[in-house]
């Protein structure tokens, strides 16, 4: 199994914050996402911090990083304007995920572009403006056991 790494781009059923707020628990479709961080958890497992990639131009109230043409090509994305949304993210646990598909890797961003995404993401997190969707796969698995 290929494990994700920071800067990777995969297909994943991303759950938008607005959908989560409306009570939805499943992403409506599998879409390209960027792994901003992949970190070992304190209790074991691998934490995935996942950012949505969208073709919809973000509004002024959103924080996003425009993906340059060379990075779209490098990551195996469509040749159209795309953005990485950095003001919200999905958190998942790789080993417990009901959503992560091992064969869904598309490509990866360059280290320098990933650094730009990480900088924008951490700036939003530091200001408290980031919206997190908790580890859905872990929650779903634990509910199934009870």
mmCIF file of N, CA and C in Angstrom:
data_model
loop_
_atom_site.group_PDB
_atom_site.id
_atom_site.type_symbol
_atom_site.label_atom_id
_atom_site.label_comp_id
_atom_site.label_asym_id
_atom_site.label_seq_id
_atom_site.Cartn_x
_atom_site.Cartn_y
_atom_site.Cartn_z
ATOM 1 N N UNK A 1 0.845 -1.184 0.000
ATOM 2 C CA UNK A 1 0.000 0.000 0.000
ATOM 3 C C UNK A 1 0.886 1.242 0.000
ATOM 4 N N UNK A 2 0.592 2.147 -0.902
ATOM 5 C CA UNK A 2 1.286 3.437 -0.926
ATOM 6 C C UNK A 2 0.654 4.317 0.136
ATOM 7 N N UNK A 3 1.470 4.824 1.037
ATOM 8 C CA UNK A 3 0.968 5.727 2.070
ATOM 9 C C UNK A 3 1.141 7.166 1.601
ATOM 10 N N UNK A 4 0.187 8.014 1.971
ATOM 11 C CA UNK A 4 0.297 9.418 1.559
ATOM 12 C C UNK A 4 1.429 10.132 2.288
ATOM 13 N N UNK A 5 1.915 11.173 1.654
ATOM 14 C CA UNK A 5 2.954 12.029 2.231
ATOM 15 C C UNK A 5 2.521 13.477 2.040
ATOM 16 N N UNK A 6 3.077 14.358 2.848
ATOM 17 C CA UNK A 6 2.800 15.784 2.690
ATOM 18 C C UNK A 6 3.181 16.181 1.268
ATOM 19 N N UNK A 7 2.368 17.009 0.652
ATOM 20 C CA UNK A 7 2.507 17.515 -0.724
ATOM 21 C C UNK A 7 1.839 16.599 -1.745
ATOM 22 N N UNK A 8 1.414 15.409 -1.343
ATOM 23 C CA UNK A 8 0.716 14.510 -2.265
ATOM 24 C C UNK A 8 -0.661 15.053 -2.625
ATOM 25 N N UNK A 9 -1.124 14.657 -3.807
ATOM 26 C CA UNK A 9 -2.472 14.956 -4.265
ATOM 27 C C UNK A 9 -3.161 13.612 -4.517
ATOM 28 N N UNK A 10 -4.312 13.422 -3.887
ATOM 29 C CA UNK A 10 -5.081 12.181 -3.984
ATOM 30 C C UNK A 10 -6.534 12.513 -4.286
ATOM 31 N N UNK A 11 -7.308 11.500 -4.621
ATOM 32 C CA UNK A 11 -8.764 11.628 -4.705
ATOM 33 C C UNK A 11 -9.303 11.180 -3.340
ATOM 34 N N UNK A 12 -10.291 11.936 -2.827
ATOM 35 C CA UNK A 12 -10.807 11.696 -1.478
ATOM 36 C C UNK A 12 -12.189 12.345 -1.391
ATOM 37 N N UNK A 13 -13.140 11.727 -0.699
ATOM 38 C CA UNK A 13 -14.483 12.314 -0.572
ATOM 39 C C UNK A 13 -14.501 13.425 0.489
ATOM 40 N N UNK A 14 -13.956 14.563 0.125
ATOM 41 C CA UNK A 14 -13.815 15.693 1.044
ATOM 42 C C UNK A 14 -15.190 16.182 1.499
ATOM 43 N N UNK A 15 -15.331 16.407 2.798
ATOM 44 C CA UNK A 15 -16.566 16.936 3.370
ATOM 45 C C UNK A 15 -16.337 18.415 3.677
ATOM 46 N N UNK A 16 -17.036 19.283 2.947
ATOM 47 C CA UNK A 16 -16.896 20.722 3.157
ATOM 48 C C UNK A 16 -17.468 21.118 4.516
ATOM 49 N N UNK A 17 -16.907 22.159 5.104
ATOM 50 C CA UNK A 17 -17.353 22.642 6.408
ATOM 51 C C UNK A 17 -18.845 23.005 6.380
ATOM 52 N N UNK A 18 -19.293 23.643 5.318
ATOM 53 C CA UNK A 18 -20.711 24.025 5.241
ATOM 54 C C UNK A 18 -21.610 22.786 5.206
ATOM 55 N N UNK A 19 -21.172 21.724 4.537
ATOM 56 C CA UNK A 19 -21.950 20.481 4.499
ATOM 57 C C UNK A 19 -21.979 19.833 5.887
ATOM 58 N N UNK A 20 -20.836 19.835 6.552
ATOM 59 C CA UNK A 20 -20.745 19.291 7.907
ATOM 60 C C UNK A 20 -21.686 20.061 8.836
ATOM 61 N N UNK A 21 -21.712 21.390 8.702
ATOM 62 C CA UNK A 21 -22.596 22.228 9.509
ATOM 63 C C UNK A 21 -24.067 21.954 9.257
ATOM 64 N N UNK A 22 -24.380 21.478 8.059
ATOM 65 C CA UNK A 22 -25.763 21.122 7.712
ATOM 66 C C UNK A 22 -26.116 19.699 8.147
ATOM 67 N N UNK A 23 -25.187 19.026 8.831
ATOM 68 C CA UNK A 23 -25.454 17.685 9.341
ATOM 69 C C UNK A 23 -25.008 16.557 8.433
ATOM 70 N N UNK A 24 -24.407 16.874 7.289
ATOM 71 C CA UNK A 24 -23.934 15.820 6.397
ATOM 72 C C UNK A 24 -22.702 15.154 7.006
ATOM 73 N N UNK A 25 -22.535 13.868 6.763
ATOM 74 C CA UNK A 25 -21.399 13.117 7.313
ATOM 75 C C UNK A 25 -20.510 12.516 6.235
ATOM 76 N N UNK A 26 -20.934 12.625 4.990
ATOM 77 C CA UNK A 26 -20.193 12.039 3.878
ATOM 78 C C UNK A 26 -19.893 13.111 2.836
ATOM 79 N N UNK A 27 -18.686 13.076 2.263
ATOM 80 C CA UNK A 27 -18.402 13.939 1.132
ATOM 81 C C UNK A 27 -19.273 13.519 -0.035
ATOM 82 N N UNK A 28 -19.756 14.471 -0.810
ATOM 83 C CA UNK A 28 -20.685 14.167 -1.906
ATOM 84 C C UNK A 28 -20.006 13.487 -3.082
ATOM 85 N N UNK A 29 -18.708 13.763 -3.268
ATOM 86 C CA UNK A 29 -17.998 13.138 -4.384
ATOM 87 C C UNK A 29 -16.511 13.069 -4.038
ATOM 88 N N UNK A 30 -15.846 12.169 -4.708
ATOM 89 C CA UNK A 30 -14.402 12.088 -4.571
ATOM 90 C C UNK A 30 -13.805 13.202 -5.424
ATOM 91 N N UNK A 31 -12.860 13.961 -4.836
ATOM 92 C CA UNK A 31 -12.281 15.105 -5.525
ATOM 93 C C UNK A 31 -10.791 15.133 -5.250
ATOM 94 N N UNK A 32 -10.047 15.879 -6.041
ATOM 95 C CA UNK A 32 -8.622 16.036 -5.738
ATOM 96 C C UNK A 32 -8.454 16.805 -4.424
ATOM 97 N N UNK A 33 -7.549 16.331 -3.609
ATOM 98 C CA UNK A 33 -7.207 16.986 -2.347
ATOM 99 C C UNK A 33 -5.685 16.994 -2.198
ATOM 100 N N UNK A 34 -5.221 17.898 -1.357
ATOM 101 C CA UNK A 34 -3.791 17.974 -1.056
ATOM 102 C C UNK A 34 -3.585 17.596 0.399
ATOM 103 N N UNK A 35 -2.593 16.762 0.651
ATOM 104 C CA UNK A 35 -2.228 16.439 2.023
ATOM 105 C C UNK A 35 -1.242 17.503 2.480
ATOM 106 N N UNK A 36 -1.709 18.391 3.370
ATOM 107 C CA UNK A 36 -0.849 19.466 3.850
ATOM 108 C C UNK A 36 0.115 18.928 4.899
ATOM 109 N N UNK A 37 -0.321 17.921 5.668
ATOM 110 C CA UNK A 37 0.551 17.301 6.670
ATOM 111 C C UNK A 37 0.123 15.857 6.879
ATOM 112 N N UNK A 38 1.095 14.999 7.104
ATOM 113 C CA UNK A 38 0.888 13.596 7.426
ATOM 114 C C UNK A 38 1.786 13.334 8.633
ATOM 115 N N UNK A 39 1.149 13.160 9.818
ATOM 116 C CA UNK A 39 1.917 13.108 11.072
ATOM 117 C C UNK A 39 1.546 11.908 11.923
ATOM 118 N N UNK A 40 2.520 11.319 12.623
ATOM 119 C CA UNK A 40 2.198 10.229 13.541
ATOM 120 C C UNK A 40 1.364 10.746 14.708
ATOM 121 N N UNK A 41 0.389 9.945 15.122
ATOM 122 C CA UNK A 41 -0.469 10.324 16.242
ATOM 123 C C UNK A 41 0.119 9.883 17.570
ATOM 124 N N UNK A 42 -0.263 10.552 18.648
ATOM 125 C CA UNK A 42 0.227 10.214 19.990
ATOM 126 C C UNK A 42 -0.235 8.825 20.421
ATOM 127 N N UNK A 43 -1.434 8.451 20.014
ATOM 128 C CA UNK A 43 -1.986 7.147 20.393
ATOM 129 C C UNK A 43 -1.816 6.124 19.277
ATOM 130 N N UNK A 44 -0.897 6.380 18.380
ATOM 131 C CA UNK A 44 -0.711 5.497 17.229
ATOM 132 C C UNK A 44 -1.533 6.001 16.059
ATOM 133 N N UNK A 45 -1.329 5.422 14.940
ATOM 134 C CA UNK A 45 -2.051 5.856 13.750
ATOM 135 C C UNK A 45 -1.367 7.038 13.086
ATOM 136 N N UNK A 46 -1.815 7.336 11.888
ATOM 137 C CA UNK A 46 -1.243 8.410 11.090
ATOM 138 C C UNK A 46 -2.302 9.468 10.837
ATOM 139 N N UNK A 47 -2.045 10.688 11.310
ATOM 140 C CA UNK A 47 -2.962 11.810 11.117
ATOM 141 C C UNK A 47 -2.803 12.382 9.721
ATOM 142 N N UNK A 48 -3.922 12.499 9.013
ATOM 143 C CA UNK A 48 -3.944 13.104 7.690
ATOM 144 C C UNK A 48 -4.664 14.446 7.794
ATOM 145 N N UNK A 49 -4.010 15.506 7.350
ATOM 146 C CA UNK A 49 -4.610 16.834 7.302
ATOM 147 C C UNK A 49 -4.803 17.157 5.827
ATOM 148 N N UNK A 50 -6.075 17.265 5.424
ATOM 149 C CA UNK A 50 -6.461 17.234 4.024
ATOM 150 C C UNK A 50 -7.119 18.548 3.609
ATOM 151 N N UNK A 51 -6.614 19.129 2.520
ATOM 152 C CA UNK A 51 -7.155 20.374 1.984
ATOM 153 C C UNK A 51 -7.828 20.107 0.644
ATOM 154 N N UNK A 52 -8.989 20.715 0.441
ATOM 155 C CA UNK A 52 -9.720 20.536 -0.813
ATOM 156 C C UNK A 52 -9.069 21.330 -1.936
ATOM 157 N N UNK A 53 -9.137 20.772 -3.126
ATOM 158 C CA UNK A 53 -8.746 21.466 -4.352
ATOM 159 C C UNK A 53 -10.040 21.695 -5.125
ATOM 160 N N UNK A 54 -10.247 22.926 -5.576
ATOM 161 C CA UNK A 54 -11.491 23.261 -6.247
ATOM 162 C C UNK A 54 -11.250 24.074 -7.510
ATOM 163 N N UNK A 55 -12.202 23.965 -8.434
ATOM 164 C CA UNK A 55 -12.162 24.780 -9.648
ATOM 165 C C UNK A 55 -13.052 26.012 -9.511
ATOM 166 N N UNK A 56 -13.785 26.091 -8.411
ATOM 167 C CA UNK A 56 -14.635 27.251 -8.153
ATOM 168 C C UNK A 56 -13.803 28.351 -7.520
ATOM 169 N N UNK A 57 -13.759 29.505 -8.174
ATOM 170 C CA UNK A 57 -12.953 30.599 -7.638
ATOM 171 C C UNK A 57 -13.478 30.987 -6.262
ATOM 172 N N UNK A 58 -12.588 31.013 -5.263
ATOM 173 C CA UNK A 58 -13.014 31.327 -3.896
ATOM 174 C C UNK A 58 -13.520 32.770 -3.772
ATOM 175 N N UNK A 59 -14.500 32.953 -2.904
ATOM 176 C CA UNK A 59 -15.006 34.284 -2.615
ATOM 177 C C UNK A 59 -14.004 35.056 -1.760
ATOM 178 N N UNK A 60 -14.274 36.336 -1.582
ATOM 179 C CA UNK A 60 -13.373 37.197 -0.805
ATOM 180 C C UNK A 60 -13.285 36.798 0.662
ATOM 181 N N UNK A 61 -14.288 36.070 1.140
ATOM 182 C CA UNK A 61 -14.302 35.648 2.535
ATOM 183 C C UNK A 61 -13.546 34.338 2.762
ATOM 184 N N UNK A 62 -12.924 33.788 1.733
ATOM 185 C CA UNK A 62 -12.206 32.520 1.824
ATOM 186 C C UNK A 62 -10.719 32.746 1.641
ATOM 187 N N UNK A 63 -9.924 31.788 2.128
ATOM 188 C CA UNK A 63 -8.469 31.852 1.973
ATOM 189 C C UNK A 63 -8.038 30.637 1.156
ATOM 190 N N UNK A 64 -7.389 30.919 0.027
ATOM 191 C CA UNK A 64 -6.989 29.853 -0.889
ATOM 192 C C UNK A 64 -5.676 30.216 -1.562
ATOM 193 N N UNK A 65 -5.002 29.194 -2.085
ATOM 194 C CA UNK A 65 -3.774 29.381 -2.840
ATOM 195 C C UNK A 65 -4.051 28.917 -4.266
ATOM 196 N N UNK A 66 -3.827 29.804 -5.216
ATOM 197 C CA UNK A 66 -4.004 29.470 -6.621
ATOM 198 C C UNK A 66 -2.902 28.505 -7.052
ATOM 199 N N UNK A 67 -3.273 27.483 -7.803
ATOM 200 C CA UNK A 67 -2.305 26.474 -8.242
ATOM 201 C C UNK A 67 -1.769 26.873 -9.617
ATOM 202 N N UNK A 68 -0.483 27.164 -9.719
ATOM 203 C CA UNK A 68 0.103 27.527 -11.019
ATOM 204 C C UNK A 68 0.027 26.356 -12.013
ATOM 205 N N UNK A 69 0.067 26.689 -13.277
ATOM 206 C CA UNK A 69 -0.035 25.685 -14.343
ATOM 207 C C UNK A 69 0.997 24.568 -14.185
ATOM 208 N N UNK A 70 2.239 24.916 -13.903
ATOM 209 C CA UNK A 70 3.296 23.892 -13.772
ATOM 210 C C UNK A 70 2.991 22.921 -12.629
ATOM 211 N N UNK A 71 2.407 23.439 -11.545
ATOM 212 C CA UNK A 71 2.062 22.578 -10.405
ATOM 213 C C UNK A 71 0.850 21.704 -10.714
ATOM 214 N N UNK A 72 -0.108 22.243 -11.471
ATOM 215 C CA UNK A 72 -1.250 21.419 -11.886
ATOM 216 C C UNK A 72 -0.757 20.251 -12.725
ATOM 217 N N UNK A 73 0.142 20.536 -13.641
ATOM 218 C CA UNK A 73 0.705 19.493 -14.496
ATOM 219 C C UNK A 73 1.490 18.475 -13.665
ATOM 220 N N UNK A 74 2.342 18.966 -12.779
ATOM 221 C CA UNK A 74 3.182 18.104 -11.936
ATOM 222 C C UNK A 74 2.333 17.170 -11.074
ATOM 223 N N UNK A 75 1.200 17.686 -10.582
ATOM 224 C CA UNK A 75 0.355 16.902 -9.679
ATOM 225 C C UNK A 75 -0.681 16.049 -10.410
ATOM 226 N N UNK A 76 -0.707 16.128 -11.739
ATOM 227 C CA UNK A 76 -1.655 15.323 -12.503
ATOM 228 C C UNK A 76 -3.073 15.863 -12.478
ATOM 229 N N UNK A 77 -3.210 17.177 -12.292
ATOM 230 C CA UNK A 77 -4.526 17.804 -12.229
ATOM 231 C C UNK A 77 -4.949 18.333 -13.599
ATOM 232 N N UNK A 78 -6.219 18.634 -13.723
ATOM 233 C CA UNK A 78 -6.753 19.174 -14.980
ATOM 234 C C UNK A 78 -6.106 20.518 -15.314
ATOM 235 N N UNK A 79 -5.955 20.810 -16.601
ATOM 236 C CA UNK A 79 -5.343 22.076 -17.029
ATOM 237 C C UNK A 79 -6.359 23.223 -17.029
ATOM 238 N N UNK A 80 -6.841 23.566 -15.857
ATOM 239 C CA UNK A 80 -7.814 24.646 -15.692
ATOM 240 C C UNK A 80 -7.478 25.380 -14.400
ATOM 241 N N UNK A 81 -7.972 26.583 -14.198
ATOM 242 C CA UNK A 81 -7.697 27.275 -12.935
ATOM 243 C C UNK A 81 -8.192 26.458 -11.737
ATOM 244 N N UNK A 82 -7.317 26.269 -10.774
ATOM 245 C CA UNK A 82 -7.629 25.506 -9.565
ATOM 246 C C UNK A 82 -7.045 26.209 -8.346
ATOM 247 N N UNK A 83 -7.670 25.961 -7.192
ATOM 248 C CA UNK A 83 -7.220 26.539 -5.933
ATOM 249 C C UNK A 83 -7.170 25.470 -4.852
ATOM 250 N N UNK A 84 -6.220 25.625 -3.923
ATOM 251 C CA UNK A 84 -6.173 24.811 -2.708
ATOM 252 C C UNK A 84 -6.786 25.663 -1.606
ATOM 253 N N UNK A 85 -7.853 25.175 -1.003
ATOM 254 C CA UNK A 85 -8.520 25.905 0.076
ATOM 255 C C UNK A 85 -7.745 25.659 1.378
ATOM 256 N N UNK A 86 -7.307 26.731 2.020
ATOM 257 C CA UNK A 86 -6.492 26.570 3.234
ATOM 258 C C UNK A 86 -7.214 27.019 4.500
ATOM 259 N N UNK A 87 -8.460 27.464 4.388
ATOM 260 C CA UNK A 87 -9.175 27.934 5.577
ATOM 261 C C UNK A 87 -10.101 26.880 6.191
ATOM 262 N N UNK A 88 -10.061 25.686 5.661
ATOM 263 C CA UNK A 88 -10.765 24.556 6.266
ATOM 264 C C UNK A 88 -10.040 23.286 5.866
ATOM 265 N N UNK A 89 -10.212 22.246 6.659
ATOM 266 C CA UNK A 89 -9.546 20.986 6.340
ATOM 267 C C UNK A 89 -10.302 19.813 6.940
ATOM 268 N N UNK A 90 -10.099 18.646 6.340
ATOM 269 C CA UNK A 90 -10.584 17.393 6.909
ATOM 270 C C UNK A 90 -9.419 16.756 7.643
ATOM 271 N N UNK A 91 -9.726 16.163 8.782
ATOM 272 C CA UNK A 91 -8.726 15.395 9.527
ATOM 273 C C UNK A 91 -9.187 13.946 9.481
ATOM 274 N N UNK A 92 -8.288 13.057 9.167
ATOM 275 C CA UNK A 92 -8.623 11.644 9.121
ATOM 276 C C UNK A 92 -7.456 10.857 9.707
ATOM 277 N N UNK A 93 -7.731 9.640 10.128
ATOM 278 C CA UNK A 93 -6.701 8.731 10.638
ATOM 279 C C UNK A 93 -6.542 7.632 9.589
ATOM 280 N N UNK A 94 -5.376 7.568 8.986
ATOM 281 C CA UNK A 94 -5.148 6.652 7.867
ATOM 282 C C UNK A 94 -5.594 5.228 8.179
ATOM 283 N N UNK A 95 -5.125 4.671 9.272
ATOM 284 C CA UNK A 95 -5.374 3.259 9.576
ATOM 285 C C UNK A 95 -6.829 2.955 9.932
ATOM 286 N N UNK A 96 -7.603 3.957 10.318
ATOM 287 C CA UNK A 96 -8.996 3.755 10.705
ATOM 288 C C UNK A 96 -9.975 4.362 9.702
ATOM 289 N N UNK A 97 -9.472 4.924 8.628
ATOM 290 C CA UNK A 97 -10.316 5.662 7.694
ATOM 291 C C UNK A 97 -11.257 4.760 6.911
ATOM 292 N N UNK A 98 -12.498 5.190 6.844
ATOM 293 C CA UNK A 98 -13.482 4.529 5.998
ATOM 294 C C UNK A 98 -13.531 5.194 4.628
ATOM 295 N N UNK A 99 -12.713 6.233 4.431
ATOM 296 C CA UNK A 99 -12.779 7.043 3.221
ATOM 297 C C UNK A 99 -11.504 7.031 2.384
ATOM 298 N N UNK A 100 -10.388 6.756 2.993
ATOM 299 C CA UNK A 100 -9.117 6.795 2.284
ATOM 300 C C UNK A 100 -9.009 5.594 1.352
ATOM 301 N N UNK A 101 -8.705 5.845 0.087
ATOM 302 C CA UNK A 101 -8.535 4.788 -0.910
ATOM 303 C C UNK A 101 -7.052 4.665 -1.247
ATOM 304 N N UNK A 102 -6.415 3.544 -0.942
ATOM 305 C CA UNK A 102 -4.976 3.395 -1.158
ATOM 306 C C UNK A 102 -4.492 3.628 -2.585
ATOM 307 N N UNK A 103 -5.302 3.377 -3.594
ATOM 308 C CA UNK A 103 -4.864 3.540 -4.982
ATOM 309 C C UNK A 103 -5.282 4.859 -5.614
ATOM 310 N N UNK A 104 -5.651 5.846 -4.813
ATOM 311 C CA UNK A 104 -6.212 7.079 -5.358
ATOM 312 C C UNK A 104 -5.198 8.219 -5.493
ATOM 313 N N UNK A 105 -3.913 7.905 -5.444
ATOM 314 C CA UNK A 105 -2.903 8.954 -5.584
ATOM 315 C C UNK A 105 -2.883 9.459 -7.024
ATOM 316 N N UNK A 106 -2.880 10.788 -7.177
ATOM 317 C CA UNK A 106 -2.838 11.416 -8.500
ATOM 318 C C UNK A 106 -1.428 11.884 -8.819
ATOM 319 N N UNK A 107 -0.768 12.495 -7.850
ATOM 320 C CA UNK A 107 0.563 13.054 -8.052
ATOM 321 C C UNK A 107 1.008 13.804 -6.813
ATOM 322 N N UNK A 108 1.853 14.805 -7.004
ATOM 323 C CA UNK A 108 2.352 15.584 -5.861
ATOM 324 C C UNK A 108 2.775 16.967 -6.322
ATOM 325 N N UNK A 109 2.692 17.911 -5.402
ATOM 326 C CA UNK A 109 3.203 19.253 -5.643
ATOM 327 C C UNK A 109 4.692 19.281 -5.348
ATOM 328 N N UNK A 110 5.373 20.258 -5.899
ATOM 329 C CA UNK A 110 6.803 20.428 -5.630
ATOM 330 C C UNK A 110 6.993 20.853 -4.171
ATOM 331 N N UNK A 111 8.177 20.594 -3.612
ATOM 332 C CA UNK A 111 8.444 21.039 -2.240
ATOM 333 C C UNK A 111 8.255 22.545 -2.052
ATOM 334 N N UNK A 112 8.638 23.346 -3.030
ATOM 335 C CA UNK A 112 8.501 24.799 -2.874
ATOM 336 C C UNK A 112 7.031 25.230 -2.890
ATOM 337 N N UNK A 113 6.199 24.609 -3.731
ATOM 338 C CA UNK A 113 4.784 24.965 -3.741
ATOM 339 C C UNK A 113 4.103 24.450 -2.479
ATOM 340 N N UNK A 114 4.477 23.252 -2.029
ATOM 341 C CA UNK A 114 3.914 22.733 -0.777
ATOM 342 C C UNK A 114 4.249 23.667 0.382
ATOM 343 N N UNK A 115 5.448 24.212 0.378
ATOM 344 C CA UNK A 115 5.849 25.150 1.432
ATOM 345 C C UNK A 115 4.933 26.381 1.415
ATOM 346 N N UNK A 116 4.580 26.859 0.235
ATOM 347 C CA UNK A 116 3.676 28.008 0.104
ATOM 348 C C UNK A 116 2.292 27.659 0.671
ATOM 349 N N UNK A 117 1.795 26.476 0.369
ATOM 350 C CA UNK A 117 0.499 26.030 0.898
ATOM 351 C C UNK A 117 0.570 25.912 2.417
ATOM 352 N N UNK A 118 1.639 25.293 2.910
ATOM 353 C CA UNK A 118 1.806 25.102 4.355
ATOM 354 C C UNK A 118 1.867 26.446 5.084
ATOM 355 N N UNK A 119 2.573 27.407 4.504
ATOM 356 C CA UNK A 119 2.678 28.731 5.109
ATOM 357 C C UNK A 119 1.292 29.380 5.215
ATOM 358 N N UNK A 120 0.513 29.330 4.140
ATOM 359 C CA UNK A 120 -0.829 29.914 4.141
ATOM 360 C C UNK A 120 -1.739 29.185 5.130
ATOM 361 N N UNK A 121 -1.654 27.859 5.161
ATOM 362 C CA UNK A 121 -2.476 27.060 6.066
ATOM 363 C C UNK A 121 -2.146 27.367 7.526
ATOM 364 N N UNK A 122 -0.865 27.373 7.882
ATOM 365 C CA UNK A 122 -0.496 27.631 9.279
ATOM 366 C C UNK A 122 -0.848 29.053 9.699
ATOM 367 N N UNK A 123 -0.786 30.004 8.777
ATOM 368 C CA UNK A 123 -1.183 31.380 9.099
ATOM 369 C C UNK A 123 -2.668 31.429 9.475
ATOM 370 N N UNK A 124 -3.505 30.714 8.735
ATOM 371 C CA UNK A 124 -4.941 30.677 9.029
ATOM 372 C C UNK A 124 -5.187 29.956 10.352
ATOM 373 N N UNK A 125 -4.489 28.861 10.593
ATOM 374 C CA UNK A 125 -4.658 28.116 11.839
ATOM 375 C C UNK A 125 -4.252 28.987 13.033
ATOM 376 N N UNK A 126 -3.132 29.687 12.924
ATOM 377 C CA UNK A 126 -2.653 30.543 14.027
ATOM 378 C C UNK A 126 -3.635 31.643 14.390
ATOM 379 N N UNK A 127 -4.352 32.164 13.408
ATOM 380 C CA UNK A 127 -5.315 33.233 13.684
ATOM 381 C C UNK A 127 -6.653 32.696 14.181
ATOM 382 N N UNK A 128 -6.799 31.375 14.228
ATOM 383 C CA UNK A 128 -8.034 30.770 14.707
ATOM 384 C C UNK A 128 -9.160 30.794 13.696
ATOM 385 N N UNK A 129 -8.847 31.062 12.431
ATOM 386 C CA UNK A 129 -9.875 31.142 11.397
ATOM 387 C C UNK A 129 -10.079 29.827 10.653
ATOM 388 N N UNK A 130 -9.321 28.806 10.992
ATOM 389 C CA UNK A 130 -9.414 27.529 10.300
ATOM 390 C C UNK A 130 -10.610 26.736 10.814
ATOM 391 N N UNK A 131 -11.280 26.042 9.915
ATOM 392 C CA UNK A 131 -12.424 25.213 10.263
ATOM 393 C C UNK A 131 -12.045 23.758 10.010
ATOM 394 N N UNK A 132 -12.101 22.952 11.061
ATOM 395 C CA UNK A 132 -11.693 21.550 10.959
ATOM 396 C C UNK A 132 -12.900 20.629 10.949
ATOM 397 N N UNK A 133 -12.844 19.626 10.094
ATOM 398 C CA UNK A 133 -13.810 18.536 10.118
ATOM 399 C C UNK A 133 -13.077 17.370 10.771
ATOM 400 N N UNK A 134 -13.590 16.860 11.900
ATOM 401 C CA UNK A 134 -12.869 15.827 12.652
ATOM 402 C C UNK A 134 -12.704 14.519 11.890
ATOM 403 N N UNK A 135 -11.922 13.634 12.463
ATOM 404 C CA UNK A 135 -11.609 12.330 11.858
ATOM 405 C C UNK A 135 -12.874 11.498 11.734
ATOM 406 N N UNK A 136 -13.530 11.622 10.596
ATOM 407 C CA UNK A 136 -14.803 10.938 10.350
ATOM 408 C C UNK A 136 -14.639 9.427 10.325
ATOM 409 N N UNK A 137 -13.591 8.950 9.702
ATOM 410 C CA UNK A 137 -13.390 7.505 9.594
ATOM 411 C C UNK A 137 -13.255 6.851 10.954
ATOM 412 N N UNK A 138 -12.504 7.475 11.848
ATOM 413 C CA UNK A 138 -12.312 6.940 13.188
ATOM 414 C C UNK A 138 -13.630 6.954 13.940
ATOM 415 N N UNK A 139 -14.376 8.056 13.847
ATOM 416 C CA UNK A 139 -15.654 8.154 14.540
ATOM 417 C C UNK A 139 -16.633 7.106 14.022
ATOM 418 N N UNK A 140 -16.657 6.911 12.710
ATOM 419 C CA UNK A 140 -17.565 5.945 12.098
ATOM 420 C C UNK A 140 -17.200 4.531 12.565
ATOM 421 N N UNK A 141 -15.925 4.213 12.593
ATOM 422 C CA UNK A 141 -15.492 2.879 12.995
ATOM 423 C C UNK A 141 -15.833 2.625 14.465
ATOM 424 N N UNK A 142 -15.606 3.609 15.322
ATOM 425 C CA UNK A 142 -15.903 3.451 16.748
ATOM 426 C C UNK A 142 -17.406 3.281 16.978
ATOM 427 N N UNK A 143 -18.253 3.997 16.212
ATOM 428 C CA UNK A 143 -19.706 3.852 16.337
ATOM 429 C C UNK A 143 -20.121 2.435 15.934
ATOM 430 N N UNK A 144 -19.473 1.879 14.919
ATOM 431 C CA UNK A 144 -19.820 0.530 14.452
ATOM 432 C C UNK A 144 -19.502 -0.524 15.503
ATOM 433 N N UNK A 145 -18.480 -0.271 16.315
ATOM 434 C CA UNK A 145 -18.103 -1.232 17.363
ATOM 435 C C UNK A 145 -19.025 -1.173 18.562
ATOM 436 N N UNK A 146 -19.691 -0.025 18.789
ATOM 437 C CA UNK A 146 -20.511 0.094 19.995
ATOM 438 C C UNK A 146 -21.884 -0.513 19.830
#
